[in-house]
PDB file of C-alpha atoms in Angstrom:
ATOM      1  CA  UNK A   1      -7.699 -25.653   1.354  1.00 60.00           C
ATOM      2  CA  UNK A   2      -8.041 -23.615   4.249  1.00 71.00           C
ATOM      3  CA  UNK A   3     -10.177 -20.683   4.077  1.00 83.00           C
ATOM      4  CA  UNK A   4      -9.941 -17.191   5.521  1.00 88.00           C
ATOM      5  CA  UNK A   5     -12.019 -14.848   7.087  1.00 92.00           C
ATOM      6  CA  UNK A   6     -12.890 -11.253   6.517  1.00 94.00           C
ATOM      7  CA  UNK A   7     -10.324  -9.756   9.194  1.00 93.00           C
ATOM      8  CA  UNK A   8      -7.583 -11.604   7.187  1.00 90.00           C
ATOM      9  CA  UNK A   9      -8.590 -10.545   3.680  1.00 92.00           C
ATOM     10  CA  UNK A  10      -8.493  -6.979   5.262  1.00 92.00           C
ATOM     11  CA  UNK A  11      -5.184  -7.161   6.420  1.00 93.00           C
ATOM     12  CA  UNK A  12      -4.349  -8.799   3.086  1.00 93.00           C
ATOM     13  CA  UNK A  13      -5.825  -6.422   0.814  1.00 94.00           C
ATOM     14  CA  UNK A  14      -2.871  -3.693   0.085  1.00 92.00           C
ATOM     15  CA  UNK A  15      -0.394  -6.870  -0.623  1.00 95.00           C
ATOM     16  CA  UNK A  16      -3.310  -8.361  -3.315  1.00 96.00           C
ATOM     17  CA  UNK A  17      -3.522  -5.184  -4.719  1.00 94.00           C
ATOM     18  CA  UNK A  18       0.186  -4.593  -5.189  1.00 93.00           C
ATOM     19  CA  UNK A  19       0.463  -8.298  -6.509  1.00 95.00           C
ATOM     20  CA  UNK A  20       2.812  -9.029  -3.789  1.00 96.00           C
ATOM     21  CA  UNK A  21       0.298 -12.310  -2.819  1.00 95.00           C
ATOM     22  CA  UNK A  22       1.046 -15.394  -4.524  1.00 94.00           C
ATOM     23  CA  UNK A  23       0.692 -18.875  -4.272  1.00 94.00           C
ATOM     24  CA  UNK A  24      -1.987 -20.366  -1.541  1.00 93.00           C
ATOM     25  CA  UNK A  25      -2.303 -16.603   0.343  1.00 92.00           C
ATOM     26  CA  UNK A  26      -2.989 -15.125  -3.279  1.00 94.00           C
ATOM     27  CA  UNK A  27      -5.629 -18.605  -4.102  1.00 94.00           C
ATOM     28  CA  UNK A  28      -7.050 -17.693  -0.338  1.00 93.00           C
ATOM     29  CA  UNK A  29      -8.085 -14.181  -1.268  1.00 94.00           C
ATOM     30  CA  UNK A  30      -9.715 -14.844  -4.451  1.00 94.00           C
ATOM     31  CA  UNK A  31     -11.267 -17.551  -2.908  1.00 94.00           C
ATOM     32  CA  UNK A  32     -12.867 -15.367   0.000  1.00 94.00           C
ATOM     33  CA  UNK A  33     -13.471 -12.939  -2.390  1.00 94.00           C
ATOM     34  CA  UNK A  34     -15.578 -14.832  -4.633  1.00 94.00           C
ATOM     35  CA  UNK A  35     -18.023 -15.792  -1.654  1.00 95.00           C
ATOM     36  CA  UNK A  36     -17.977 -12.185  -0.034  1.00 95.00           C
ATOM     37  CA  UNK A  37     -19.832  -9.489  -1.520  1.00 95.00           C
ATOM     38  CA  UNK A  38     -18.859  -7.320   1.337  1.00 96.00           C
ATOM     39  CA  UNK A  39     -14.856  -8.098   0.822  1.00 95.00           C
ATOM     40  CA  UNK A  40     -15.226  -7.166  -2.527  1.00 95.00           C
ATOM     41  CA  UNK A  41     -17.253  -3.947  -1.907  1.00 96.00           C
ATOM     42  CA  UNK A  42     -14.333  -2.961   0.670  1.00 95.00           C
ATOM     43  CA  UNK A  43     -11.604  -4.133  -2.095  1.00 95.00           C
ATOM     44  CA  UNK A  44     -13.151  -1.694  -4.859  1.00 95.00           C
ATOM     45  CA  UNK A  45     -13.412   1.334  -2.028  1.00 95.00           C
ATOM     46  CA  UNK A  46      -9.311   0.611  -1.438  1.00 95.00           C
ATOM     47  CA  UNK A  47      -9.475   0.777  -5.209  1.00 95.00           C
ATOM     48  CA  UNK A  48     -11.010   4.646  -5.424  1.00 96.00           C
ATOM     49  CA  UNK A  49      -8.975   6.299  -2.592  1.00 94.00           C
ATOM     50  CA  UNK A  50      -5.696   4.914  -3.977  1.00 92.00           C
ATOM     51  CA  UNK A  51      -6.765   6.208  -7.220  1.00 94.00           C
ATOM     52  CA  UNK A  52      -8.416   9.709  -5.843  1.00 95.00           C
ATOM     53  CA  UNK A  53      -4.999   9.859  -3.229  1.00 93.00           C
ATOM     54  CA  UNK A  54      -2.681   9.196  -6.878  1.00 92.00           C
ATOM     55  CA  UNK A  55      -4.413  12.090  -8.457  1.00 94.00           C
ATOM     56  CA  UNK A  56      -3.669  14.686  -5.705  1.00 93.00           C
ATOM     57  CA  UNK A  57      -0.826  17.306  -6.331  1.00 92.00           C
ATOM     58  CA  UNK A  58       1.820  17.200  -4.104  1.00 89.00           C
ATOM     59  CA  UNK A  59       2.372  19.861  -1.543  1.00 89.00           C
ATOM     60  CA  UNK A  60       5.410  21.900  -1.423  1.00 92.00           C
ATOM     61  CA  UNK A  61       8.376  21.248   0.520  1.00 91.00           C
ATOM     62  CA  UNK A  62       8.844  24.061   3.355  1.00 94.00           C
ATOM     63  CA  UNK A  63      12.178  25.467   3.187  1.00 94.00           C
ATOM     64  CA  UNK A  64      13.109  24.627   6.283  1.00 95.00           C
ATOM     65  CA  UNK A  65      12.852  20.782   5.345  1.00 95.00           C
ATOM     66  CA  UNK A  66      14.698  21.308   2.106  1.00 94.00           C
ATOM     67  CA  UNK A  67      17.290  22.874   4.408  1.00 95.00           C
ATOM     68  CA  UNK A  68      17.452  19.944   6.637  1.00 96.00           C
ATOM     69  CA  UNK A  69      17.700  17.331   4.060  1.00 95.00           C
ATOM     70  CA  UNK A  70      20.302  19.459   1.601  1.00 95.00           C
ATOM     71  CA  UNK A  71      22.474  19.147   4.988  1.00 96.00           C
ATOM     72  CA  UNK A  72      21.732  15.917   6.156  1.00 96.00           C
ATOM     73  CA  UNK A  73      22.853  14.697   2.360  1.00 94.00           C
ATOM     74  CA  UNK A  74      25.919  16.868   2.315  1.00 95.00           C
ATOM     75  CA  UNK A  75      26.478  15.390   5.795  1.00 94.00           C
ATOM     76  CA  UNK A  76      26.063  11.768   4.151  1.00 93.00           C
ATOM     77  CA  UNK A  77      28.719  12.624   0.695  1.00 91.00           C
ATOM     78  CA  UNK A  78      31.045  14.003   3.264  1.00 90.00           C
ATOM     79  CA  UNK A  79      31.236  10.517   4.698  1.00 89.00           C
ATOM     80  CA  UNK A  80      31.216   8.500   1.814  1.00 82.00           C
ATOM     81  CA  UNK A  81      33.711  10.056   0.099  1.00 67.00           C
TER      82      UNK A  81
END
């Protein structure tokens, strides 16, 4: 089986974590990460910001973008309909 190297496990990493890898790409990652401390130690720091980025509060829509998308969907049922 072909093996990967760090740059690829990078690029990789938000699809493992999603589960969107399966099959040989999702074999190739575990793979690499079983031999690469420093893969792993990247994976778990993806790991905390996703968490610490979930727990933020949203901000607050500014009115004028509220306005823009109320008219822009308005816009949108008027041509549907």
């Amino acid at each position: 089986m072909e093996k990967i190297e760090c740059d690829v496990m990078v690029e990789r990493s938000t699809e493992y974590l999603e589960g969107a890898l399966a099959g040989n790409d999702l074999t190739q990652v575990i793979d690499h990460l079983h031999v690469c401390p420093a893969c792993e130690i990247y994976l778990d720091e993806v790991r905390v910001t996703m968490r610490l980025a979930s727990e933020l509060p949203p901000e607050p829509m500014s009115e004028a973008l509220e306005a823009t998308l109320l008219a822009k969907y308005r816009e949108w049922i008027e041509n549907v309909a």
